Amino acid sequence: MAQIEYKDLLDAGVHFGHLTRKWDPRMAPYIFMEKNGIHIIDLNKTLAALEEAQNAIKGIVRSGRKVMFVATKKQAQEIVSEEARRLKMPFITDRWLGGMLTNFATIRKSLKKMQTLEKMLKDESTASNLAKRERLTLSREREKLERVLGGISDLTRLPAALFVVDVKREHIAVAEAKRLGIPVFAMCDTNSNPDEVDFAIPANDDAYKSISLITLAIGKAIEEGLLERKQDKDDQRLQEEEEAKRAEDLVQARAEDESKLEEGAEATSSPAAIAEEDRGE
């Protein structure tokens, strides 16, 4: 796994926290010092937390499960959606609908509705039979659903984990995941509560460079998990083929042995063999 160095975090401004008056005391273990009224995050703690999160998330992906990216703040939307699309992972970057995890059955219905509208509008024969106003209404409804749910259109079951950029902003998503026992990996700024998530990565969650660096690091871990899963599948397939070949060879060897035994039995029971035995006596 490509390791991020201390200098990379420093250059990206990961160490800059919020104003001291806006801090959450539960972030105290991750704060290095206070400078000019701003808390400075301990980057050694960030490196350790990031490595732990990468190892854990890689294990989840290697087992064949999905990780949902959640980042609805403007400066995080582009980088998070691009990375999630690259990895073919679900993502939410517009707004979090209440019950997206806890009421997943209803969300599935909305996804089906979106897919139905898309098919209807793509089918020229069906679309041409609709009035212009009706077609415009359906098109707007589809666009709205696509904007909110487009990132999870291929999601058929609940994700195995969440990667969240801002814990305070995405508190509903974090609460739903916690209720369902879904582990949460999150960037936690100095105004956040790290106890709400399973894997807290102390980092500046407002700067684009900081968000990009941490998101890409998590993305790299997911990518390695996917590659390892593919390798595991290939190894398993080869092993199964070898076992099948060995079984086939064993069956063939047994068949040959049985054939030889039958030939031997026929030779000893033939009239010539019996007469030879009589002469010997």
Coordinates of C-alpha atoms in Angstrom, one line a residue:
M1 CA 0.0 0.0 0.0
A2 CA 1.4 3.4 -1.0
Q3 CA 2.1 5.2 2.3
I4 CA 1.3 8.8 2.8
E5 CA 4.1 10.7 4.5
Y6 CA 4.0 13.4 7.1
K7 CA 5.1 16.0 4.5
D8 CA 2.1 15.1 2.2
L9 CA -0.3 15.8 5.1
L10 CA 1.4 19.1 5.9
D11 CA 1.4 20.3 2.3
A12 CA -2.3 19.5 2.0
G13 CA -3.2 21.5 5.2
V14 CA -4.6 18.4 7.0
H15 CA -3.3 19.8 10.3
F16 CA -5.5 23.0 10.3
G17 CA -8.4 22.6 12.7
H18 CA -11.2 25.0 13.6
L19 CA -11.2 28.0 15.9
T20 CA -10.4 27.0 19.5
R21 CA -13.9 28.2 20.7
K22 CA -15.6 25.8 18.3
W23 CA -13.7 22.7 19.4
D24 CA -15.2 19.5 20.7
P25 CA -13.3 18.4 23.9
R26 CA -13.5 14.8 22.8
M27 CA -11.0 15.6 20.0
A28 CA -8.4 16.6 22.7
P29 CA -6.2 13.4 22.2
Y30 CA -5.8 14.3 18.5
I31 CA -4.9 18.0 19.0
F32 CA -1.1 18.9 19.0
M33 CA -1.3 22.6 20.0
E34 CA -3.2 25.9 19.6
K35 CA -1.8 28.6 17.3
N36 CA -3.3 32.0 16.6
G37 CA -6.7 30.9 18.0
I38 CA -6.8 27.7 15.8
H39 CA -6.3 24.2 16.9
I40 CA -3.5 22.2 15.2
I41 CA -4.1 18.5 14.6
D42 CA -1.3 16.0 15.5
L43 CA -0.4 14.6 12.2
N44 CA 1.4 11.6 13.8
K45 CA -2.0 10.6 15.1
T46 CA -3.5 11.2 11.7
L47 CA -1.0 8.9 10.0
A48 CA -1.6 6.1 12.5
A49 CA -5.4 6.4 12.3
L50 CA -5.3 6.5 8.5
E51 CA -3.2 3.4 8.3
E52 CA -5.6 1.5 10.6
A53 CA -8.6 2.7 8.6
Q54 CA -6.9 1.6 5.3
N55 CA -6.2 -1.9 6.6
A56 CA -9.7 -2.3 7.9
I57 CA -11.5 -1.0 4.8
K58 CA -9.2 -3.2 2.6
G59 CA -10.4 -6.2 4.5
I60 CA -14.0 -5.3 4.1
V61 CA -13.7 -4.9 0.3
R62 CA -11.6 -8.0 0.0
S63 CA -14.5 -10.0 1.4
G64 CA -16.7 -8.8 -1.5
R65 CA -18.7 -6.1 0.2
K66 CA -19.4 -2.4 -0.7
V67 CA -18.3 0.8 0.9
M68 CA -20.6 3.8 0.6
F69 CA -18.9 7.3 0.2
V70 CA -20.9 10.1 1.8
A71 CA -19.9 13.8 1.3
T72 CA -22.6 16.4 0.6
K73 CA -20.4 19.5 1.3
K74 CA -19.6 21.4 -1.9
Q75 CA -15.8 21.2 -1.8
A76 CA -15.9 17.4 -1.3
Q77 CA -18.6 16.4 -3.9
E78 CA -16.4 16.3 -7.0
I79 CA -13.4 14.4 -5.6
V80 CA -15.6 11.9 -3.7
S81 CA -18.0 11.2 -6.6
E82 CA -15.0 10.7 -9.1
E83 CA -13.2 8.3 -6.7
A84 CA -16.4 6.3 -6.0
R85 CA -17.2 6.0 -9.7
R86 CA -13.7 4.9 -10.4
L87 CA -13.9 2.1 -7.8
K88 CA -17.6 1.3 -8.8
M89 CA -18.7 2.0 -5.2
P90 CA -22.0 3.7 -4.1
F91 CA -21.9 7.3 -3.1
I92 CA -24.1 10.2 -1.9
T93 CA -23.0 13.7 -2.7
D94 CA -26.2 15.7 -3.2
R95 CA -28.1 15.2 0.1
W96 CA -28.8 12.4 2.5
L97 CA -32.4 11.3 2.5
G98 CA -33.5 10.3 6.0
G99 CA -33.9 6.5 6.2
M100 CA -31.5 5.8 3.3
L101 CA -30.1 2.9 5.4
T102 CA -32.8 2.3 8.0
N103 CA -35.6 2.3 5.5
F104 CA -33.7 0.8 2.6
A105 CA -36.8 -1.0 1.2
T106 CA -38.4 2.3 0.4
I107 CA -35.2 3.6 -1.2
R108 CA -35.2 0.5 -3.4
K109 CA -38.7 1.4 -4.6
S110 CA -37.5 4.9 -5.5
L111 CA -34.5 3.4 -7.4
K112 CA -36.9 1.1 -9.4
K113 CA -39.1 4.1 -10.1
M114 CA -36.1 6.0 -11.4
Q115 CA -35.1 3.1 -13.7
T116 CA -38.7 2.8 -15.0
L117 CA -38.8 6.5 -15.9
E118 CA -35.4 6.2 -17.6
K119 CA -36.6 3.3 -19.7
M120 CA -39.9 5.0 -20.5
L121 CA -38.2 8.3 -21.7
K122 CA -35.6 6.4 -23.7
D123 CA -38.2 4.4 -25.5
E124 CA -39.2 6.6 -28.4
S125 CA -42.5 4.9 -29.1
T126 CA -43.6 5.4 -25.5
A127 CA -42.3 8.9 -25.2
S128 CA -43.9 10.0 -28.4
N129 CA -47.3 9.0 -27.0
L130 CA -46.9 11.3 -24.0
A131 CA -48.1 14.9 -24.0
K132 CA -45.3 17.5 -24.1
R133 CA -46.1 18.7 -20.5
E134 CA -46.3 15.2 -19.2
R135 CA -43.0 14.2 -20.8
L136 CA -41.4 17.3 -19.2
T137 CA -42.8 16.5 -15.8
L138 CA -41.5 12.9 -15.9
S139 CA -38.1 14.1 -17.2
R140 CA -37.8 16.6 -14.3
E141 CA -38.8 13.8 -11.8
R142 CA -36.2 11.5 -13.3
E143 CA -33.5 14.2 -13.1
K144 CA -34.3 14.9 -9.4
L145 CA -34.1 11.1 -8.6
E146 CA -30.9 10.8 -10.6
R147 CA -29.3 13.7 -8.7
V148 CA -30.2 12.3 -5.3
L149 CA -30.0 8.5 -5.9
G150 CA -27.8 8.3 -9.0
G151 CA -24.8 7.3 -6.9
I152 CA -26.5 4.2 -5.4
S153 CA -28.5 3.1 -8.5
D154 CA -26.6 -0.3 -8.5
L155 CA -26.9 -0.9 -4.8
T156 CA -28.9 -4.0 -4.2
R157 CA -28.2 -4.4 -0.5
L158 CA -27.0 -2.3 2.5
P159 CA -23.3 -1.3 2.3
A160 CA -20.8 -3.0 4.6
A161 CA -19.2 0.3 5.6
L162 CA -19.5 4.1 5.2
F163 CA -16.7 6.6 4.5
V164 CA -17.8 10.0 5.6
V165 CA -16.0 13.4 5.1
D166 CA -17.7 15.6 7.7
V167 CA -19.2 13.8 10.8
K168 CA -21.2 16.9 12.0
R169 CA -22.8 17.6 8.6
E170 CA -23.6 13.9 7.9
H171 CA -24.8 13.2 11.4
I172 CA -28.0 11.5 10.1
A173 CA -26.0 9.1 8.0
V174 CA -23.7 8.3 10.9
A175 CA -26.6 7.7 13.3
E176 CA -28.4 5.4 10.8
A177 CA -25.2 3.4 10.3
K178 CA -24.6 3.2 14.0
R179 CA -28.2 1.9 14.5
L180 CA -27.6 -0.9 12.0
G181 CA -24.1 -1.8 13.2
I182 CA -22.5 -0.6 10.0
P183 CA -18.9 0.6 10.7
V184 CA -18.1 4.2 9.8
F185 CA -14.8 5.6 8.6
A186 CA -14.7 9.3 8.9
M187 CA -12.6 12.5 8.6
C188 CA -13.0 14.2 12.0
D189 CA -12.1 17.9 12.4
T190 CA -11.5 19.5 15.8
N191 CA -15.2 20.4 16.1
S192 CA -16.3 16.7 15.6
N193 CA -17.0 13.9 18.1
P194 CA -14.7 11.0 17.2
D195 CA -16.6 8.7 19.5
E196 CA -19.6 8.6 17.1
V197 CA -17.6 6.7 14.5
D198 CA -15.6 3.4 14.4
F199 CA -12.5 4.7 12.6
A200 CA -11.8 8.4 13.2
I201 CA -9.2 10.0 11.0
P202 CA -8.3 13.4 12.5
A203 CA -8.0 15.8 9.6
N204 CA -9.2 19.1 8.2
D205 CA -12.5 18.4 6.6
D206 CA -13.0 21.8 4.9
A207 CA -10.0 22.2 2.7
Y208 CA -10.2 20.6 -0.8
K209 CA -6.6 19.4 -0.8
S210 CA -7.0 17.7 2.6
I211 CA -10.3 16.0 1.6
S212 CA -8.7 14.9 -1.7
L213 CA -5.6 13.4 0.0
I214 CA -7.5 11.4 2.6
T215 CA -10.2 10.3 0.1
L216 CA -7.6 9.1 -2.4
A217 CA -5.8 7.3 0.3
I218 CA -8.9 5.4 1.3
G219 CA -9.6 4.8 -2.4
K220 CA -6.2 3.3 -2.8
A221 CA -6.9 0.9 0.0
I222 CA -10.2 -0.1 -1.6
E223 CA -8.5 -0.6 -4.9
E224 CA -6.0 -2.9 -3.3
G225 CA -8.8 -4.8 -1.6
L226 CA -10.5 -5.3 -5.0
L227 CA -7.3 -6.5 -6.6
E228 CA -6.7 -9.0 -3.7
R229 CA -10.2 -10.3 -4.0
K230 CA -9.7 -10.8 -7.8
Q231 CA -6.5 -12.7 -7.0
D232 CA -8.2 -14.8 -4.4
K233 CA -10.9 -15.7 -6.9
D234 CA -8.3 -16.7 -9.5
D235 CA -6.4 -18.8 -7.0
Q236 CA -9.6 -20.5 -5.9
R237 CA -10.5 -21.2 -9.6
L238 CA -7.1 -22.7 -10.3
Q239 CA -7.3 -24.8 -7.1
E240 CA -10.7 -26.1 -8.1
E241 CA -9.5 -26.9 -11.6
E242 CA -6.5 -28.8 -10.2
E243 CA -8.7 -30.7 -7.8
A244 CA -11.1 -31.6 -10.7
K245 CA -8.1 -32.7 -12.8
R246 CA -6.7 -34.9 -10.0
A247 CA -10.2 -36.4 -9.4
E248 CA -10.5 -37.1 -13.2
D249 CA -7.0 -38.7 -13.3
L250 CA -7.9 -40.9 -10.2
V251 CA -11.1 -42.1 -11.8
Q252 CA -9.2 -42.9 -15.0
A253 CA -6.5 -44.7 -13.1
R254 CA -9.1 -46.8 -11.3
A255 CA -10.8 -47.6 -14.5
E256 CA -7.5 -48.8 -16.1
D257 CA -6.8 -50.9 -13.0
E258 CA -10.2 -52.5 -13.2
S259 CA -9.8 -53.1 -16.9
K260 CA -6.5 -54.9 -16.3
L261 CA -8.0 -57.0 -13.5
E262 CA -10.9 -58.0 -15.8
E263 CA -8.4 -59.0 -18.6
G264 CA -6.4 -61.1 -16.1
A265 CA -9.5 -62.8 -14.9
E266 CA -10.6 -63.6 -18.4
A267 CA -7.2 -65.0 -19.3
T268 CA -7.2 -67.4 -16.3
S269 CA -10.7 -68.6 -16.9
S270 CA -10.2 -69.3 -20.7
P271 CA -10.3 -73.0 -21.9
A272 CA -6.6 -72.9 -22.9
A273 CA -5.6 -71.7 -19.4
I274 CA -7.7 -74.4 -17.8
A275 CA -6.2 -77.2 -20.0
E276 CA -2.7 -75.9 -19.2
E277 CA -3.5 -76.1 -15.5
D278 CA -4.8 -79.7 -15.9
R279 CA -1.6 -80.7 -17.7
G280 CA 0.5 -79.2 -14.9
E281 CA -1.4 -81.3 -12.4

